[in-house]
mmCIF file of C-alpha atoms in Angstrom:
data_model
loop_
_atom_site.group_PDB
_atom_site.id
_atom_site.type_symbol
_atom_site.label_atom_id
_atom_site.label_comp_id
_atom_site.label_asym_id
_atom_site.label_seq_id
_atom_site.Cartn_x
_atom_site.Cartn_y
_atom_site.Cartn_z
ATOM 1 C CA MET A 18 -17.847 -16.527 -6.885
ATOM 2 C CA SER A 19 -16.089 -16.319 -3.522
ATOM 3 C CA SER A 20 -16.732 -13.365 -1.292
ATOM 4 C CA PRO A 21 -14.541 -10.380 -2.174
ATOM 5 C CA MET A 22 -13.428 -10.244 1.445
ATOM 6 C CA SER A 23 -13.217 -13.981 2.169
ATOM 7 C CA ASP A 24 -9.484 -14.472 1.623
ATOM 8 C CA LEU A 25 -7.882 -11.077 1.875
ATOM 9 C CA ALA A 26 -4.698 -12.131 3.558
ATOM 10 C CA GLY A 27 -2.895 -13.703 0.652
ATOM 11 C CA GLY A 28 -1.098 -15.216 3.622
ATOM 12 C CA ALA A 29 -0.511 -18.710 2.319
ATOM 13 C CA THR A 30 3.160 -18.012 1.912
ATOM 14 C CA ALA A 31 5.175 -21.175 1.897
ATOM 15 C CA GLY A 32 7.462 -22.002 4.777
ATOM 16 C CA GLY A 33 6.532 -18.951 6.799
ATOM 17 C CA ARG A 34 8.416 -16.598 4.472
ATOM 18 C CA PRO A 35 7.744 -12.861 4.748
ATOM 19 C CA MET A 36 5.204 -11.252 2.456
ATOM 20 C CA VAL A 37 7.675 -8.402 1.842
ATOM 21 C CA LYS A 38 11.424 -8.478 2.331
ATOM 22 C CA ALA A 39 13.747 -5.563 1.647
ATOM 23 C CA GLU A 40 17.481 -6.135 1.733
ATOM 24 C CA GLY A 41 19.923 -3.232 1.352
ATOM 25 C CA VAL A 42 17.513 -1.193 -0.787
ATOM 26 C CA HIS A 43 18.964 2.028 -2.222
ATOM 27 C CA LYS A 44 17.223 4.576 -4.412
ATOM 28 C CA SER A 45 18.546 7.828 -5.867
ATOM 29 C CA PHE A 46 17.052 10.521 -8.043
ATOM 30 C CA GLY A 47 20.017 12.137 -9.739
ATOM 31 C CA THR A 48 22.388 13.206 -6.959
ATOM 32 C CA ALA A 49 19.701 12.904 -4.258
ATOM 33 C CA HIS A 50 20.175 9.662 -2.298
ATOM 34 C CA ILE A 51 16.615 8.955 -1.078
ATOM 35 C CA LEU A 52 16.850 5.405 0.317
ATOM 36 C CA LYS A 53 20.087 4.424 2.016
ATOM 37 C CA GLY A 54 20.082 0.690 2.560
ATOM 38 C CA ILE A 55 16.604 -0.254 3.793
ATOM 39 C CA ASP A 56 16.306 -3.635 5.502
ATOM 40 C CA LEU A 57 12.901 -4.775 6.732
ATOM 41 C CA GLU A 58 10.414 -7.632 6.639
ATOM 42 C CA VAL A 59 6.623 -7.640 6.616
ATOM 43 C CA ALA A 60 4.910 -10.851 7.707
ATOM 44 C CA PRO A 61 1.721 -12.180 6.096
ATOM 45 C CA ARG A 62 -1.432 -10.665 7.646
ATOM 46 C CA GLU A 63 0.651 -7.927 9.284
ATOM 47 C CA VAL A 64 -0.244 -4.218 9.377
ATOM 48 C CA PHE A 65 3.156 -2.582 8.962
ATOM 49 C CA CYS A 66 3.243 1.190 9.577
ATOM 50 C CA LEU A 67 5.892 3.589 8.268
ATOM 51 C CA ILE A 68 6.209 6.977 9.955
ATOM 52 C CA GLY A 69 8.684 9.835 9.695
ATOM 53 C CA PRO A 70 9.072 13.415 8.510
ATOM 54 C CA SER A 71 8.332 14.497 4.946
ATOM 55 C CA GLY A 72 11.225 13.641 2.655
ATOM 56 C CA SER A 73 12.410 10.702 4.744
ATOM 57 C CA GLY A 74 11.845 8.203 1.915
ATOM 58 C CA LYS A 75 8.642 6.503 3.108
ATOM 59 C CA SER A 76 6.577 7.040 -0.035
ATOM 60 C CA THR A 77 9.552 6.276 -2.282
ATOM 61 C CA PHE A 78 10.034 2.951 -0.528
ATOM 62 C CA LEU A 79 6.356 2.142 -0.992
ATOM 63 C CA ARG A 80 6.609 2.891 -4.717
ATOM 64 C CA CYS A 81 9.648 0.622 -4.969
ATOM 65 C CA VAL A 82 7.674 -2.292 -3.491
ATOM 66 C CA ASN A 83 5.486 -2.468 -6.607
ATOM 67 C CA HIS A 84 8.236 -1.258 -8.965
ATOM 68 C CA LEU A 85 6.691 2.122 -9.719
ATOM 69 C CA GLU A 86 10.253 3.202 -8.943
ATOM 70 C CA GLN A 87 13.309 1.128 -9.817
ATOM 71 C CA ILE A 88 15.772 0.499 -7.016
ATOM 72 C CA ASN A 89 19.466 1.228 -7.613
ATOM 73 C CA ALA A 90 20.852 -1.441 -5.306
ATOM 74 C CA GLY A 91 19.632 -4.210 -3.030
ATOM 75 C CA ARG A 92 16.759 -6.651 -3.374
ATOM 76 C CA LEU A 93 12.994 -6.489 -2.833
ATOM 77 C CA TRP A 94 10.821 -9.597 -2.663
ATOM 78 C CA VAL A 95 7.030 -9.888 -2.450
ATOM 79 C CA ASP A 96 5.749 -13.319 -1.490
ATOM 80 C CA GLY A 97 9.130 -14.825 -2.288
ATOM 81 C CA GLU A 98 9.448 -13.320 -5.774
ATOM 82 C CA LEU A 99 11.896 -10.601 -6.737
ATOM 83 C CA ILE A 100 10.137 -7.402 -7.719
ATOM 84 C CA GLY A 101 11.104 -5.940 -11.091
ATOM 85 C CA TYR A 102 14.003 -8.282 -11.756
ATOM 86 C CA ARG A 103 15.022 -11.851 -12.448
ATOM 87 C CA GLN A 104 18.229 -13.154 -10.914
ATOM 88 C CA ARG A 105 20.593 -15.464 -12.784
ATOM 89 C CA GLY A 106 23.671 -16.307 -10.816
ATOM 90 C CA ASP A 107 24.841 -13.058 -9.260
ATOM 91 C CA LYS A 108 23.295 -10.829 -11.932
ATOM 92 C CA LEU A 109 19.913 -9.114 -11.987
ATOM 93 C CA TYR A 110 18.000 -8.681 -15.230
ATOM 94 C CA GLU A 111 15.133 -6.233 -15.369
ATOM 95 C CA LEU A 112 11.785 -7.755 -16.265
ATOM 96 C CA LYS A 113 9.858 -6.601 -19.304
ATOM 97 C CA ASP A 114 7.016 -4.144 -18.684
ATOM 98 C CA ARG A 115 4.461 -6.869 -19.310
ATOM 99 C CA GLU A 116 6.036 -9.118 -16.654
ATOM 100 C CA VAL A 117 6.211 -6.266 -14.147
ATOM 101 C CA ALA A 118 2.561 -5.436 -14.772
ATOM 102 C CA ALA A 119 1.567 -9.057 -14.195
ATOM 103 C CA LYS A 120 3.273 -9.117 -10.787
ATOM 104 C CA ARG A 121 1.845 -5.704 -9.911
ATOM 105 C CA ARG A 122 -1.689 -7.104 -10.182
ATOM 106 C CA ASP A 123 -1.157 -8.811 -6.826
ATOM 107 C CA ILE A 124 -0.288 -5.533 -5.101
ATOM 108 C CA GLY A 125 -2.992 -2.956 -4.446
ATOM 109 C CA MET A 126 -1.986 0.664 -3.931
ATOM 110 C CA VAL A 127 -3.968 3.583 -2.521
ATOM 111 C CA PHE A 128 -2.455 7.030 -3.018
ATOM 112 C CA GLN A 129 -2.823 10.357 -1.197
ATOM 113 C CA ARG A 130 -4.863 11.595 -4.139
ATOM 114 C CA PHE A 131 -7.598 9.290 -5.223
ATOM 115 C CA ASN A 132 -6.723 9.020 -8.942
ATOM 116 C CA LEU A 133 -10.227 7.896 -9.907
ATOM 117 C CA PHE A 134 -11.279 8.115 -13.537
ATOM 118 C CA PRO A 135 -13.484 11.243 -13.561
ATOM 119 C CA HIS A 136 -15.609 10.070 -16.495
ATOM 120 C CA MET A 137 -16.565 6.789 -14.796
ATOM 121 C CA THR A 138 -19.050 6.175 -11.996
ATOM 122 C CA ALA A 139 -17.909 4.672 -8.707
ATOM 123 C CA ILE A 140 -18.873 1.154 -9.732
ATOM 124 C CA GLU A 141 -17.305 1.565 -13.191
ATOM 125 C CA ASN A 142 -14.027 2.681 -11.572
ATOM 126 C CA ILE A 143 -14.016 -0.487 -9.466
ATOM 127 C CA MET A 144 -14.897 -2.766 -12.392
ATOM 128 C CA GLU A 145 -12.303 -1.349 -14.791
ATOM 129 C CA GLY A 146 -9.239 -3.267 -13.574
ATOM 130 C CA PRO A 147 -10.832 -6.724 -13.370
ATOM 131 C CA VAL A 148 -12.473 -6.312 -16.795
ATOM 132 C CA GLN A 149 -9.546 -4.757 -18.669
ATOM 133 C CA VAL A 150 -6.592 -6.419 -16.926
ATOM 134 C CA LYS A 151 -7.939 -9.750 -15.676
ATOM 135 C CA ARG A 152 -10.445 -10.161 -18.550
ATOM 136 C CA GLU A 153 -13.294 -10.882 -16.175
ATOM 137 C CA SER A 154 -16.837 -10.716 -17.455
ATOM 138 C CA LYS A 155 -18.682 -7.515 -16.635
ATOM 139 C CA ALA A 156 -21.244 -9.523 -14.699
ATOM 140 C CA VAL A 157 -18.633 -11.040 -12.381
ATOM 141 C CA ALA A 158 -16.806 -7.715 -11.995
ATOM 142 C CA ARG A 159 -20.057 -5.894 -11.231
ATOM 143 C CA GLU A 160 -21.010 -8.461 -8.586
ATOM 144 C CA ARG A 161 -17.694 -8.031 -6.799
ATOM 145 C CA ALA A 162 -17.743 -4.237 -7.203
ATOM 146 C CA THR A 163 -21.229 -4.091 -5.696
ATOM 147 C CA ALA A 164 -20.088 -6.158 -2.705
ATOM 148 C CA LEU A 165 -16.999 -3.994 -2.258
ATOM 149 C CA LEU A 166 -19.004 -0.758 -2.379
ATOM 150 C CA ASP A 167 -21.176 -2.205 0.372
ATOM 151 C CA ARG A 168 -18.023 -3.181 2.285
ATOM 152 C CA VAL A 169 -16.727 0.409 2.252
ATOM 153 C CA GLY A 170 -20.146 1.832 3.134
ATOM 154 C CA LEU A 171 -20.983 3.308 -0.272
ATOM 155 C CA SER A 172 -23.571 0.975 -1.735
ATOM 156 C CA ASP A 173 -25.827 3.977 -2.390
ATOM 157 C CA LYS A 174 -23.127 5.778 -4.428
ATOM 158 C CA ALA A 175 -22.566 3.197 -7.181
ATOM 159 C CA GLY A 176 -23.849 5.497 -9.922
ATOM 160 C CA ASN A 177 -22.138 8.653 -8.689
ATOM 161 C CA TYR A 178 -19.180 10.198 -10.507
ATOM 162 C CA PRO A 179 -16.081 11.210 -8.498
ATOM 163 C CA ALA A 180 -17.022 14.905 -8.688
ATOM 164 C CA GLN A 181 -20.265 14.028 -6.865
ATOM 165 C CA LEU A 182 -18.398 12.386 -3.972
ATOM 166 C CA SER A 183 -16.582 13.865 -0.991
ATOM 167 C CA GLY A 184 -12.848 13.303 -0.642
ATOM 168 C CA GLY A 185 -13.406 10.594 1.943
ATOM 169 C CA GLN A 186 -15.911 8.849 -0.281
ATOM 170 C CA GLN A 187 -13.533 9.023 -3.245
ATOM 171 C CA GLN A 188 -10.781 7.487 -1.135
ATOM 172 C CA ARG A 189 -13.065 4.646 -0.072
ATOM 173 C CA VAL A 190 -13.909 4.012 -3.732
ATOM 174 C CA ALA A 191 -10.154 3.977 -4.436
ATOM 175 C CA ILE A 192 -9.687 1.343 -1.722
ATOM 176 C CA ALA A 193 -12.522 -0.738 -3.186
ATOM 177 C CA ARG A 194 -10.966 -0.386 -6.646
ATOM 178 C CA ALA A 195 -7.643 -1.748 -5.354
ATOM 179 C CA LEU A 196 -9.395 -4.625 -3.580
ATOM 180 C CA ALA A 197 -11.283 -5.559 -6.749
ATOM 181 C CA MET A 198 -8.049 -6.983 -8.154
ATOM 182 C CA GLU A 199 -7.928 -9.375 -5.161
ATOM 183 C CA PRO A 200 -4.389 -8.396 -4.114
ATOM 184 C CA LYS A 201 -2.262 -10.301 -1.654
ATOM 185 C CA LEU A 202 -0.722 -7.035 -0.387
ATOM 186 C CA MET A 203 -2.117 -3.505 0.035
ATOM 187 C CA LEU A 204 0.056 -0.377 0.065
ATOM 188 C CA PHE A 205 -1.357 2.848 1.518
ATOM 189 C CA ASP A 206 0.533 6.085 0.882
ATOM 190 C CA GLU A 207 -0.789 8.555 3.473
ATOM 191 C CA PRO A 208 -4.375 7.746 2.464
ATOM 192 C CA THR A 209 -5.942 10.347 4.782
ATOM 193 C CA SER A 210 -3.514 13.261 4.382
ATOM 194 C CA ALA A 211 -5.568 14.976 1.649
ATOM 195 C CA LEU A 212 -8.863 14.692 3.554
ATOM 196 C CA ASP A 213 -10.723 17.128 5.741
ATOM 197 C CA PRO A 214 -10.370 15.994 9.380
ATOM 198 C CA GLU A 215 -14.016 14.962 9.717
ATOM 199 C CA LEU A 216 -13.671 12.581 6.749
ATOM 200 C CA VAL A 217 -10.613 10.717 8.044
ATOM 201 C CA GLY A 218 -12.482 8.378 10.384
ATOM 202 C CA ASP A 219 -14.525 6.639 7.681
ATOM 203 C CA VAL A 220 -11.399 5.790 5.689
ATOM 204 C CA LEU A 221 -9.545 4.524 8.764
ATOM 205 C CA ASP A 222 -12.570 2.391 9.694
ATOM 206 C CA VAL A 223 -12.373 0.673 6.298
ATOM 207 C CA MET A 224 -8.650 0.038 6.852
ATOM 208 C CA ARG A 225 -9.350 -1.360 10.329
ATOM 209 C CA GLY A 226 -11.815 -3.763 8.735
ATOM 210 C CA LEU A 227 -9.192 -4.895 6.234
ATOM 211 C CA ALA A 228 -6.748 -5.517 9.086
ATOM 212 C CA GLU A 229 -9.350 -7.590 10.927
ATOM 213 C CA ASP A 230 -9.895 -9.621 7.749
ATOM 214 C CA GLY A 231 -6.190 -10.428 7.577
ATOM 215 C CA MET A 232 -5.038 -8.242 4.696
ATOM 216 C CA THR A 233 -1.273 -7.690 4.652
ATOM 217 C CA MET A 234 -0.798 -3.914 4.620
ATOM 218 C CA ILE A 235 2.063 -1.415 4.526
ATOM 219 C CA VAL A 236 0.749 1.964 5.620
ATOM 220 C CA VAL A 237 2.634 5.246 5.345
ATOM 221 C CA THR A 238 0.745 7.412 7.798
ATOM 222 C CA HIS A 239 0.680 10.419 10.096
ATOM 223 C CA GLU A 240 -2.269 8.923 11.981
ATOM 224 C CA MET A 241 -0.437 7.815 15.132
ATOM 225 C CA GLY A 242 -3.641 6.631 16.795
ATOM 226 C CA PHE A 243 -4.287 4.244 13.909
ATOM 227 C CA ALA A 244 -0.687 2.996 14.040
ATOM 228 C CA ARG A 245 -0.946 2.400 17.799
ATOM 229 C CA GLU A 246 -4.339 0.681 17.700
ATOM 230 C CA VAL A 247 -4.162 -1.317 14.454
ATOM 231 C CA GLY A 248 -0.479 -1.692 13.600
ATOM 232 C CA ASP A 249 1.484 -4.867 14.293
ATOM 233 C CA ALA A 250 4.876 -3.327 13.507
ATOM 234 C CA LEU A 251 6.166 0.200 13.061
ATOM 235 C CA VAL A 252 9.264 1.718 11.494
ATOM 236 C CA PHE A 253 10.416 5.288 11.987
ATOM 237 C CA MET A 254 12.381 6.518 8.979
ATOM 238 C CA ASP A 255 14.492 9.631 8.656
ATOM 239 C CA ASP A 256 16.835 10.765 5.896
ATOM 240 C CA GLY A 257 16.377 7.572 3.892
ATOM 241 C CA ALA A 258 17.181 5.144 6.681
ATOM 242 C CA VAL A 259 15.378 3.070 9.311
ATOM 243 C CA VAL A 260 16.089 4.783 12.631
ATOM 244 C CA GLU A 261 13.928 2.711 14.957
ATOM 245 C CA SER A 262 11.491 -0.181 14.689
ATOM 246 C CA GLY A 263 9.324 -2.297 16.926
ATOM 247 C CA HIS A 264 5.757 -2.758 18.080
ATOM 248 C CA PRO A 265 3.852 0.517 17.545
ATOM 249 C CA ARG A 266 2.953 0.926 21.207
ATOM 250 C CA ASP A 267 6.579 0.452 22.233
ATOM 251 C CA VAL A 268 8.014 2.864 19.667
ATOM 252 C CA LEU A 269 5.324 5.507 20.172
ATOM 253 C CA GLY A 270 5.157 5.141 23.940
ATOM 254 C CA ASN A 271 8.826 4.705 24.732
ATOM 255 C CA PRO A 272 11.061 5.709 21.793
ATOM 256 C CA GLN A 273 14.732 4.833 22.244
ATOM 257 C CA HIS A 274 16.389 7.068 19.656
ATOM 258 C CA ASP A 275 16.740 10.833 20.123
ATOM 259 C CA ARG A 276 15.582 11.505 16.561
ATOM 260 C CA THR A 277 12.441 9.436 17.125
ATOM 261 C CA LYS A 278 11.770 11.275 20.386
ATOM 262 C CA SER A 279 12.159 14.636 18.676
ATOM 263 C CA PHE A 280 9.778 13.692 15.839
ATOM 264 C CA LEU A 281 7.123 12.226 18.120
ATOM 265 C CA SER A 282 7.244 15.249 20.435
ATOM 266 C CA LYS A 283 5.972 17.320 17.515
ATOM 267 C CA VAL A 284 3.214 14.971 16.279
ATOM 268 C CA LEU A 285 1.777 13.346 19.400
#
């Protein structure tokens, strides 16, 4: 079995195409227009950070990338394939749930809340997806889960249940669980926002390691230091739209838009 961290990038995209491409993406909930024409591209192996005030549409966009939310207009591609739909001519046809689930296997997602199964140990949580979804043998899944627990610094917690772990430890198990499916893309939805401040560093260290290993990542975050140090690209969103984008150090150090300046003055 190959190392669980040996080919994290999923970056063998043909012809240099983006790993993620959003084109005119709109999303509404009833009368609330949450995403208002999002255009962006994420390159393979890139750490792409999304920042902005609460309610700006960051988390909704992330959920659209793996079709946890259906978009109302526009197109979203991951690794060259439309997400959630099949196009014939000019028309889009929604994929069946089974087809959506198959594509979603290639996209790992880590939420604010850890969403671990409380009745399963750490290693059982990590093994569940590969065994149930990918039909791997328990022996193969356990080998990878053991390696991943070591990778996130929790090899001594394999037999612990979530209630016996700190929030930071649970989040690291959640990251390992997502990696166990060997995704080509990882989505992080404010992964440290629910943690006590002293637990944030361990989770960010794991994410830094993933970046160094070449994992393509979209990270919704309030951790500006992480965005500045680890990010390759950064987008500031407000009111459902991209306001400003660029290299994190440029946007954070010398914002061009008044709205970006106002936001950063409150968080930096």
